[in-house]
Structure formats: structure tokens, C-alpha cells
Amino acid sequence: MNIILIGPPGAGKGTQARLIEDEYKVIQLSTGDMLRAKVKTGDELGQKIKKVIDSGDLVSDDLMVEIISERIDEKDCANGFILDGFPRTVAQAEALDKMLKNKDLEINSVIEIVVDEDQIVERVSGRYTCSDCGEGYHDKFKPAKCDDECDECGAEDSFTRRADDNAISVRNRLDAFNKQTAPILPFYENQKLLNKIDGMKNIDEVAKDIKEVLDGNKLKKPENKALRNGR
Ligand code: AP5
Ligand code: MG
């Protein structure tokens, strides 16, 4: 099963992608995480990417499409993948469509996580992440059991906060979402792939609503196949 998660900054894409990974044994492909890993290398491209991310602007379509195309070809994606943060522009959505056709793959479901704008700043400003395993937390909504130990992997003193989680950058990221990412929604609506989920509910409730959509999707597929086979 191949899934796209779309939503503004702090909507819960990363949080839900990790839950979907566990439930459906598919791989989370977060373009934000991939870019931050590139920044960590400190090479020339990494430094350029850092400037773009920290400001809240978008990295170029060509680079993103190349990164995703290579990543999808890796063995661990064979059982399916969750695109978290990609596509983010109409050009990326069109390139993905073409790329998947060439690879004989398809998207089974697009989940849009809808969150009120005033909740976004609170979510993003309270976020912290384990730099060892990537588990995400929140000061108020999902605090770790201990201040300095990851619940998931037990790493100590591994919690970090993102440089782009400041008020100016978040405003710019939200702007980028509204102007450049929201216009891709009709593209998926026309293909009857789009499912809107209320992201204002708590993390477990959002996960339950997504599971309902994906399980419906799983049921639909064999039924369609049987129909196609004339049974
Ligand atoms: P990216 O890393 O994708 O950032 P983003 O889209 O701004 O989204 P976030 O990761 O901030 O939010 P999220 O939806 O994952 O929320 P989370 O689950 O963490 O991209 C960063 C940058 O990289 C971009 O700005 C751009 O520069 C570049 N980039 C990436 N992809 C690109 C592309 N395709 N093209 C061009 N450039 C690209 O949740 C947030 C917090 O809220 C957490 O603390 C969590 O615990 C909490 N939370 C989650 N769900 C709930 C809930 N239901 N209730 C209460 N709290 C919750
Ligand atoms: Mg994220």
C-alpha cells in the first residue's frame, strides 16, 4: 500500500506516519527528515538546503523528485511507502504521477490532515524529537515519561528541537503550504484518492480515523481485482 500524507506544518504527518508504519509494515519517507540528514553532512549542498529549510521556503522540485525516485527504488519500499511531506507542489505531484507509472506503481490513498491555523504554532513550538530513533514528542500533548530519556529507544540526552520551529519560519511554512501545496489537493480529488481527516482530534483518535480509511482501501482492492477477473 502506497500512501501520501498532506497537511500544514505541525498537522501530525510525522506522528501518524510512524503509527501507520507499525500497523501496515510500510516505510515512512519523510522528505523533511531526508533533507535534515543531508544538512547534517555539512557539505556544500547540505549548507544550501539548510538556508532554505531554516527560512521555511521550499527546496527545488528537481532535487526533491530525484531524492524520492531513488529512495522508492530501495528494497525496503517493496511492501509500500508513506510519503510524508511530498509532493508539495503541483510540479512535484505531476512528476510523482509520471515516476510511479514508469515504475509500475500507484498511490492507493491520499490522506489530508486538516488542522486549524491557531493550533499549528502551539504544536510546532512544543515539539521535540529523539535524534537517535526519530520518535516525536510534545511538551503538552505527548510528553516523554522522563525529561532526558526516549520512551521508544531508551537513548539519554538525545532530545532535539528543530531550527525551523520558530514563529517566523512557521508562518512562512504555512504560507508555502497554502500557496504551493494546497493547490495539489484537487489533483487527487479528481482521481478519487483524497480523504480528509480531522487533525484536531487527539493523536489516537486521528490514527483510528486514518486506519478506517486505509482498511476500507485494503478491502476495496481485492474486491476490485476479483471484479476485474470476472469472479
Ligand atoms: P517537514 O519536515 O515536512 O516539515 P512540515 O511540513 O513543516 O511539517 P512538520 O514536520 O513540522 O509537521 P508534521 O505534520 O510532521 O507534525 P508532527 O507529527 O511532527 O519539512 C521541513 C522543510 O523541508 C520544509 O519547510 C521545506 O523547506 C523542506 N521540504 C520538505 N519536503 C519538501 C518538498 N517535498 N519540497 C520542497 N521542500 C521540502 O507533529 C507536530 C507536533 O504536534 C509534535 O510535537 C506532535 O507530538 C504533536 N501532535 C501531532 N499530532 C497531534 C494531535 N493530533 N494532537 C496534539 N498534538 C499532536
Ligand atoms: Mg514532520
mmCIF file of C-alpha atoms and ligand atoms in Angstrom:
data_model
loop_
_atom_site.group_PDB
_atom_site.id
_atom_site.type_symbol
_atom_site.label_atom_id
_atom_site.label_comp_id
_atom_site.label_asym_id
_atom_site.label_seq_id
_atom_site.Cartn_x
_atom_site.Cartn_y
_atom_site.Cartn_z
ATOM 1 C CA MET A 1 0.000 0.000 0.000
ATOM 2 C CA ASN A 2 1.368 3.411 -1.027
ATOM 3 C CA ILE A 3 0.069 6.447 0.853
ATOM 4 C CA ILE A 4 0.505 10.224 0.674
ATOM 5 C CA LEU A 5 0.111 12.316 3.845
ATOM 6 C CA ILE A 6 -0.619 16.001 3.246
ATOM 7 C CA GLY A 7 -1.046 18.725 5.855
ATOM 8 C CA PRO A 8 0.334 22.040 7.084
ATOM 9 C CA PRO A 9 3.345 22.228 9.431
ATOM 10 C CA GLY A 10 2.540 20.529 12.744
ATOM 11 C CA ALA A 11 -0.556 18.767 11.366
ATOM 12 C CA GLY A 12 0.758 15.437 12.633
ATOM 13 C CA LYS A 13 2.103 13.926 9.388
ATOM 14 C CA GLY A 14 5.253 12.548 11.029
ATOM 15 C CA THR A 15 3.392 11.365 14.143
ATOM 16 C CA GLN A 16 0.796 9.473 12.095
ATOM 17 C CA ALA A 17 3.329 8.154 9.561
ATOM 18 C CA ARG A 18 5.196 6.341 12.342
ATOM 19 C CA LEU A 19 1.937 4.764 13.574
ATOM 20 C CA ILE A 20 0.983 3.699 10.023
ATOM 21 C CA GLU A 21 4.473 2.197 9.591
ATOM 22 C CA ASP A 22 3.945 -0.046 12.634
ATOM 23 C CA GLU A 23 0.392 -1.022 11.694
ATOM 24 C CA TYR A 24 0.860 -1.746 7.974
ATOM 25 C CA LYS A 25 4.596 -2.564 7.714
ATOM 26 C CA VAL A 26 5.198 0.131 5.145
ATOM 27 C CA ILE A 27 8.066 2.638 5.176
ATOM 28 C CA GLN A 28 7.829 6.327 6.103
ATOM 29 C CA LEU A 29 9.567 8.537 3.550
ATOM 30 C CA SER A 30 9.761 11.997 5.139
ATOM 31 C CA THR A 31 11.366 14.459 2.748
ATOM 32 C CA GLY A 32 11.896 16.843 5.688
ATOM 33 C CA ASP A 33 13.877 14.148 7.577
ATOM 34 C CA MET A 34 15.857 13.281 4.422
ATOM 35 C CA LEU A 35 16.788 16.937 3.911
ATOM 36 C CA ARG A 36 17.740 17.384 7.579
ATOM 37 C CA ALA A 37 20.006 14.307 7.270
ATOM 38 C CA LYS A 38 21.644 15.946 4.238
ATOM 39 C CA VAL A 39 22.117 19.184 6.223
ATOM 40 C CA LYS A 40 23.911 17.188 8.958
ATOM 41 C CA THR A 41 26.631 16.115 6.493
ATOM 42 C CA GLY A 42 27.663 19.793 6.335
ATOM 43 C CA ASP A 43 28.693 19.536 2.654
ATOM 44 C CA GLU A 44 28.001 22.345 0.151
ATOM 45 C CA LEU A 45 24.570 21.069 -0.869
ATOM 46 C CA GLY A 46 23.699 20.483 2.798
ATOM 47 C CA GLN A 47 24.562 24.101 3.629
ATOM 48 C CA LYS A 48 22.395 25.386 0.779
ATOM 49 C CA ILE A 49 19.488 23.193 1.900
ATOM 50 C CA LYS A 50 19.872 24.411 5.496
ATOM 51 C CA LYS A 51 19.351 28.035 4.429
ATOM 52 C CA VAL A 52 16.155 27.138 2.562
ATOM 53 C CA ILE A 53 14.706 24.960 5.352
ATOM 54 C CA ASP A 54 15.509 27.420 8.141
ATOM 55 C CA SER A 55 13.691 30.187 6.268
ATOM 56 C CA GLY A 56 10.637 27.985 5.716
ATOM 57 C CA ASP A 57 10.826 28.134 1.895
ATOM 58 C CA LEU A 58 10.652 25.040 -0.306
ATOM 59 C CA VAL A 59 13.656 23.182 -1.741
ATOM 60 C CA SER A 60 13.695 22.900 -5.563
ATOM 61 C CA ASP A 61 11.290 20.471 -7.236
ATOM 62 C CA ASP A 62 14.035 18.792 -9.312
ATOM 63 C CA LEU A 63 16.091 17.855 -6.264
ATOM 64 C CA MET A 64 13.070 16.560 -4.345
ATOM 65 C CA VAL A 65 11.834 14.420 -7.242
ATOM 66 C CA GLU A 66 15.304 12.894 -7.693
ATOM 67 C CA ILE A 67 15.619 12.105 -3.966
ATOM 68 C CA ILE A 68 12.198 10.413 -3.817
ATOM 69 C CA SER A 69 12.637 8.480 -7.063
ATOM 70 C CA GLU A 70 15.917 6.957 -5.821
ATOM 71 C CA ARG A 71 14.502 6.209 -2.368
ATOM 72 C CA ILE A 72 11.407 4.399 -3.703
ATOM 73 C CA ASP A 73 13.695 2.029 -5.630
ATOM 74 C CA GLU A 74 15.287 0.783 -2.407
ATOM 75 C CA LYS A 75 14.352 -2.725 -1.246
ATOM 76 C CA ASP A 76 12.640 -1.696 1.994
ATOM 77 C CA CYS A 77 9.912 0.099 -0.010
ATOM 78 C CA ALA A 78 8.797 -3.136 -1.686
ATOM 79 C CA ASN A 79 5.880 -3.580 0.745
ATOM 80 C CA GLY A 80 4.777 0.030 0.306
ATOM 81 C CA PHE A 81 5.583 3.543 1.498
ATOM 82 C CA ILE A 82 4.102 6.614 3.148
ATOM 83 C CA LEU A 83 5.095 9.895 1.515
ATOM 84 C CA ASP A 84 5.287 12.406 4.389
ATOM 85 C CA GLY A 85 5.852 15.919 3.022
ATOM 86 C CA PHE A 86 5.946 15.005 -0.672
ATOM 87 C CA PRO A 87 4.562 16.066 -3.105
ATOM 88 C CA ARG A 88 4.400 19.695 -2.011
ATOM 89 C CA THR A 89 3.838 21.497 -5.323
ATOM 90 C CA VAL A 90 1.774 20.810 -8.437
ATOM 91 C CA ALA A 91 5.025 20.153 -10.348
ATOM 92 C CA GLN A 92 6.054 17.531 -7.749
ATOM 93 C CA ALA A 93 2.611 15.870 -7.900
ATOM 94 C CA GLU A 94 2.792 15.632 -11.701
ATOM 95 C CA ALA A 95 6.365 14.326 -11.599
ATOM 96 C CA LEU A 96 5.371 11.718 -8.989
ATOM 97 C CA ASP A 97 2.496 10.551 -11.154
ATOM 98 C CA LYS A 98 4.813 10.050 -14.112
ATOM 99 C CA MET A 99 7.544 8.460 -11.977
ATOM 100 C CA LEU A 100 5.166 5.906 -10.414
ATOM 101 C CA LYS A 101 3.730 4.953 -13.821
ATOM 102 C CA ASN A 102 7.290 4.292 -15.039
ATOM 103 C CA LYS A 103 7.928 2.093 -12.005
ATOM 104 C CA ASP A 104 4.556 0.339 -12.442
ATOM 105 C CA LEU A 105 3.389 1.588 -9.043
ATOM 106 C CA GLU A 106 0.372 3.599 -7.867
ATOM 107 C CA ILE A 107 -0.863 5.635 -4.923
ATOM 108 C CA ASN A 108 -3.674 3.888 -3.040
ATOM 109 C CA SER A 109 -4.741 6.695 -0.732
ATOM 110 C CA VAL A 110 -4.074 10.379 -0.086
ATOM 111 C CA ILE A 111 -4.755 11.492 3.486
ATOM 112 C CA GLU A 112 -5.134 15.211 4.147
ATOM 113 C CA ILE A 113 -4.773 16.036 7.851
ATOM 114 C CA VAL A 114 -6.790 19.202 8.474
ATOM 115 C CA VAL A 115 -5.793 21.401 11.444
ATOM 116 C CA ASP A 116 -6.817 24.943 12.489
ATOM 117 C CA GLU A 117 -4.080 27.525 11.908
ATOM 118 C CA ASP A 118 -4.010 28.692 15.547
ATOM 119 C CA GLN A 119 -3.234 25.131 16.699
ATOM 120 C CA ILE A 120 -0.218 24.909 14.380
ATOM 121 C CA VAL A 121 2.041 27.290 16.310
ATOM 122 C CA GLU A 122 1.257 25.551 19.607
ATOM 123 C CA ARG A 123 2.011 22.127 18.114
ATOM 124 C CA VAL A 124 5.242 23.160 16.418
ATOM 125 C CA SER A 125 6.619 25.245 19.281
ATOM 126 C CA GLY A 126 6.165 22.373 21.758
ATOM 127 C CA ARG A 127 7.691 19.694 19.549
ATOM 128 C CA TYR A 128 10.894 17.788 20.328
ATOM 129 C CA THR A 129 12.359 14.667 18.750
ATOM 130 C CA CYS A 130 14.737 11.871 19.740
ATOM 131 C CA SER A 131 17.781 12.304 17.496
ATOM 132 C CA ASP A 132 18.620 8.589 17.853
ATOM 133 C CA CYS A 133 15.364 6.923 16.731
ATOM 134 C CA GLY A 134 13.308 9.881 15.418
ATOM 135 C CA GLU A 135 10.411 9.445 17.863
ATOM 136 C CA GLY A 136 8.455 12.707 18.119
ATOM 137 C CA TYR A 137 7.151 14.254 21.359
ATOM 138 C CA HIS A 138 5.303 17.359 22.531
ATOM 139 C CA ASP A 139 5.714 19.338 25.765
ATOM 140 C CA LYS A 140 1.960 19.295 26.387
ATOM 141 C CA PHE A 141 0.306 16.785 24.043
ATOM 142 C CA LYS A 142 2.814 13.920 24.112
ATOM 143 C CA PRO A 143 5.499 14.392 26.774
ATOM 144 C CA ALA A 144 8.205 11.744 27.200
ATOM 145 C CA LYS A 145 7.891 9.828 30.514
ATOM 146 C CA CYS A 146 11.344 11.111 31.614
ATOM 147 C CA ASP A 147 12.798 14.549 30.762
ATOM 148 C CA ASP A 148 16.023 13.151 29.296
ATOM 149 C CA GLU A 149 15.236 9.592 28.137
ATOM 150 C CA CYS A 150 13.433 8.471 24.970
ATOM 151 C CA ASP A 151 10.435 6.203 25.740
ATOM 152 C CA GLU A 152 10.918 4.425 22.432
ATOM 153 C CA CYS A 153 14.649 3.572 22.283
ATOM 154 C CA GLY A 154 15.907 4.470 25.772
ATOM 155 C CA ALA A 155 18.543 6.933 24.449
ATOM 156 C CA GLU A 156 19.621 9.523 27.031
ATOM 157 C CA ASP A 157 20.047 13.274 26.366
ATOM 158 C CA SER A 158 19.011 12.735 22.745
ATOM 159 C CA PHE A 159 16.108 15.199 22.512
ATOM 160 C CA THR A 160 16.457 17.994 19.932
ATOM 161 C CA ARG A 161 14.290 20.862 18.691
ATOM 162 C CA ARG A 162 14.195 21.941 15.032
ATOM 163 C CA ALA A 163 15.802 25.222 13.961
ATOM 164 C CA ASP A 164 12.798 25.968 11.718
ATOM 165 C CA ASP A 165 10.302 25.642 14.587
ATOM 166 C CA ASN A 166 10.278 29.382 15.303
ATOM 167 C CA ALA A 167 7.397 31.826 14.761
ATOM 168 C CA ILE A 168 8.802 33.471 11.579
ATOM 169 C CA SER A 169 9.682 30.225 9.843
ATOM 170 C CA VAL A 170 6.389 28.565 10.826
ATOM 171 C CA ARG A 171 4.459 31.500 9.341
ATOM 172 C CA ASN A 172 6.470 31.137 6.112
ATOM 173 C CA ARG A 173 5.964 27.329 6.060
ATOM 174 C CA LEU A 174 2.233 27.830 6.492
ATOM 175 C CA ASP A 175 2.250 30.352 3.671
ATOM 176 C CA ALA A 176 4.118 27.880 1.455
ATOM 177 C CA PHE A 177 1.519 25.229 2.336
ATOM 178 C CA ASN A 178 -1.435 27.460 1.471
ATOM 179 C CA LYS A 179 0.049 28.858 -1.745
ATOM 180 C CA GLN A 180 2.038 25.917 -3.144
ATOM 181 C CA THR A 181 0.809 22.679 -1.526
ATOM 182 C CA ALA A 182 -2.958 23.171 -1.112
ATOM 183 C CA PRO A 183 -3.360 23.544 -4.934
ATOM 184 C CA ILE A 184 -2.383 19.864 -5.360
ATOM 185 C CA LEU A 185 -5.484 18.699 -3.449
ATOM 186 C CA PRO A 186 -7.888 18.946 -6.462
ATOM 187 C CA PHE A 187 -5.402 16.812 -8.445
ATOM 188 C CA TYR A 188 -6.031 13.916 -6.013
ATOM 189 C CA GLU A 189 -9.702 14.723 -5.502
ATOM 190 C CA ASN A 190 -10.233 14.290 -9.252
ATOM 191 C CA GLN A 191 -8.598 10.875 -9.016
ATOM 192 C CA LYS A 192 -10.948 9.971 -6.077
ATOM 193 C CA LEU A 193 -7.935 9.340 -3.870
ATOM 194 C CA LEU A 194 -8.353 12.202 -1.399
ATOM 195 C CA ASN A 195 -9.538 11.552 2.179
ATOM 196 C CA LYS A 196 -9.867 14.459 4.621
ATOM 197 C CA ILE A 197 -9.155 13.641 8.275
ATOM 198 C CA ASP A 198 -9.918 15.892 11.257
ATOM 199 C CA GLY A 199 -6.440 16.508 12.683
ATOM 200 C CA MET A 200 -7.809 18.491 15.647
ATOM 201 C CA LYS A 201 -8.691 15.258 17.457
ATOM 202 C CA ASN A 202 -6.092 13.687 19.745
ATOM 203 C CA ILE A 203 -3.293 11.546 18.299
ATOM 204 C CA ASP A 204 -5.022 8.171 18.943
ATOM 205 C CA GLU A 205 -8.339 9.335 17.501
ATOM 206 C CA VAL A 206 -6.662 10.664 14.350
ATOM 207 C CA ALA A 207 -4.843 7.329 13.997
ATOM 208 C CA LYS A 208 -8.165 5.467 14.328
ATOM 209 C CA ASP A 209 -9.785 7.616 11.613
ATOM 210 C CA ILE A 210 -6.830 7.055 9.270
ATOM 211 C CA LYS A 211 -6.953 3.309 9.928
ATOM 212 C CA GLU A 212 -10.627 3.256 8.948
ATOM 213 C CA VAL A 213 -9.795 4.935 5.635
ATOM 214 C CA LEU A 214 -6.841 2.642 4.935
ATOM 215 C CA ASP A 215 -8.684 -0.549 5.915
ATOM 216 C CA GLY A 216 -11.541 0.448 3.604
ATOM 217 C CA ASN A 217 -8.894 0.895 0.953
ATOM 218 C CA LYS A 218 -7.401 -2.521 1.664
ATOM 219 C CA LEU A 219 -10.833 -4.129 1.395
ATOM 220 C CA LYS A 220 -11.626 -2.309 -1.813
ATOM 221 C CA LYS A 221 -8.542 -3.548 -3.674
ATOM 222 C CA PRO A 222 -9.128 -7.365 -3.740
ATOM 223 C CA GLU A 223 -12.808 -6.761 -4.461
ATOM 224 C CA ASN A 224 -11.860 -4.678 -7.496
ATOM 225 C CA LYS A 225 -9.346 -7.309 -8.579
ATOM 226 C CA ALA A 226 -11.988 -10.053 -8.318
ATOM 227 C CA LEU A 227 -14.334 -7.959 -10.417
ATOM 228 C CA ARG A 228 -11.620 -7.427 -12.996
ATOM 229 C CA ASN A 229 -11.015 -11.204 -13.070
ATOM 230 C CA GLY A 230 -14.702 -11.715 -13.775
ATOM 231 C CA ARG A 231 -15.391 -13.544 -10.485
HETATM 232 P P1 AP5 B 1 8.869 18.917 7.056
HETATM 233 O O1 AP5 B 1 9.842 18.311 7.959
HETATM 234 O O2 AP5 B 1 7.999 18.067 6.232
HETATM 235 O O3 AP5 B 1 8.016 19.981 7.895
HETATM 236 P P2 AP5 B 1 6.479 20.428 7.830
HETATM 237 O O4 AP5 B 1 5.742 20.081 6.611
HETATM 238 O O5 AP5 B 1 6.506 21.879 8.195
HETATM 239 O O6 AP5 B 1 5.772 19.551 8.864
HETATM 240 P P3 AP5 B 1 6.271 19.208 10.296
HETATM 241 O O7 AP5 B 1 7.273 18.118 10.272
HETATM 242 O O8 AP5 B 1 6.624 20.473 11.012
HETATM 243 O O9 AP5 B 1 4.901 18.734 10.948
HETATM 244 P P4 AP5 B 1 4.208 17.300 10.988
HETATM 245 O O10 AP5 B 1 2.931 17.411 10.221
HETATM 246 O O11 AP5 B 1 5.137 16.201 10.642
HETATM 247 O O12 AP5 B 1 3.838 17.263 12.521
HETATM 248 P P5 AP5 B 1 4.348 16.303 13.702
HETATM 249 O O13 AP5 B 1 3.803 14.936 13.535
HETATM 250 O O14 AP5 B 1 5.794 16.464 13.928
HETATM 251 O O15 AP5 B 1 9.658 19.915 6.054
HETATM 252 C C1 AP5 B 1 10.595 20.836 6.553
HETATM 253 C C2 AP5 B 1 11.142 21.682 5.421
HETATM 254 O O16 AP5 B 1 11.838 20.846 4.484
HETATM 255 C C3 AP5 B 1 10.110 22.446 4.579
HETATM 256 O O17 AP5 B 1 9.746 23.668 5.180
HETATM 257 C C4 AP5 B 1 10.899 22.637 3.281
HETATM 258 O O18 AP5 B 1 11.849 23.669 3.390
HETATM 259 C C5 AP5 B 1 11.657 21.327 3.142
HETATM 260 N N1 AP5 B 1 10.909 20.301 2.378
HETATM 261 C C6 AP5 B 1 10.420 19.107 2.854
HETATM 262 N N2 AP5 B 1 9.800 18.439 1.893
HETATM 263 C C7 AP5 B 1 9.867 19.190 0.783
HETATM 264 C C8 AP5 B 1 9.390 19.032 -0.554
HETATM 265 N N3 AP5 B 1 8.685 17.943 -0.931
HETATM 266 N N4 AP5 B 1 9.640 20.020 -1.449
HETATM 267 C C9 AP5 B 1 10.346 21.124 -1.100
HETATM 268 N N5 AP5 B 1 10.835 21.342 0.133
HETATM 269 C C10 AP5 B 1 10.592 20.378 1.071
HETATM 270 O O19 AP5 B 1 3.532 16.967 14.927
HETATM 271 C C11 AP5 B 1 3.899 18.246 15.417
HETATM 272 C C12 AP5 B 1 3.798 18.246 16.951
HETATM 273 O O20 AP5 B 1 2.426 18.125 17.341
HETATM 274 C C13 AP5 B 1 4.547 17.087 17.621
HETATM 275 O O21 AP5 B 1 5.131 17.568 18.801
HETATM 276 C C14 AP5 B 1 3.427 16.059 17.944
HETATM 277 O O22 AP5 B 1 3.726 15.312 19.109
HETATM 278 C C15 AP5 B 1 2.198 16.936 18.123
HETATM 279 N N6 AP5 B 1 0.983 16.337 17.589
HETATM 280 C C16 AP5 B 1 0.839 15.587 16.453
HETATM 281 N N7 AP5 B 1 -0.449 15.231 16.286
HETATM 282 C C17 AP5 B 1 -1.148 15.780 17.325
HETATM 283 C C18 AP5 B 1 -2.522 15.763 17.717
HETATM 284 N N8 AP5 B 1 -3.450 15.125 16.977
HETATM 285 N N9 AP5 B 1 -2.877 16.429 18.851
HETATM 286 C C19 AP5 B 1 -1.940 17.082 19.597
HETATM 287 N N10 AP5 B 1 -0.617 17.128 19.290
HETATM 288 C C20 AP5 B 1 -0.216 16.476 18.162
HETATM 289 MG MG MG B 2 7.156 16.074 10.022
#
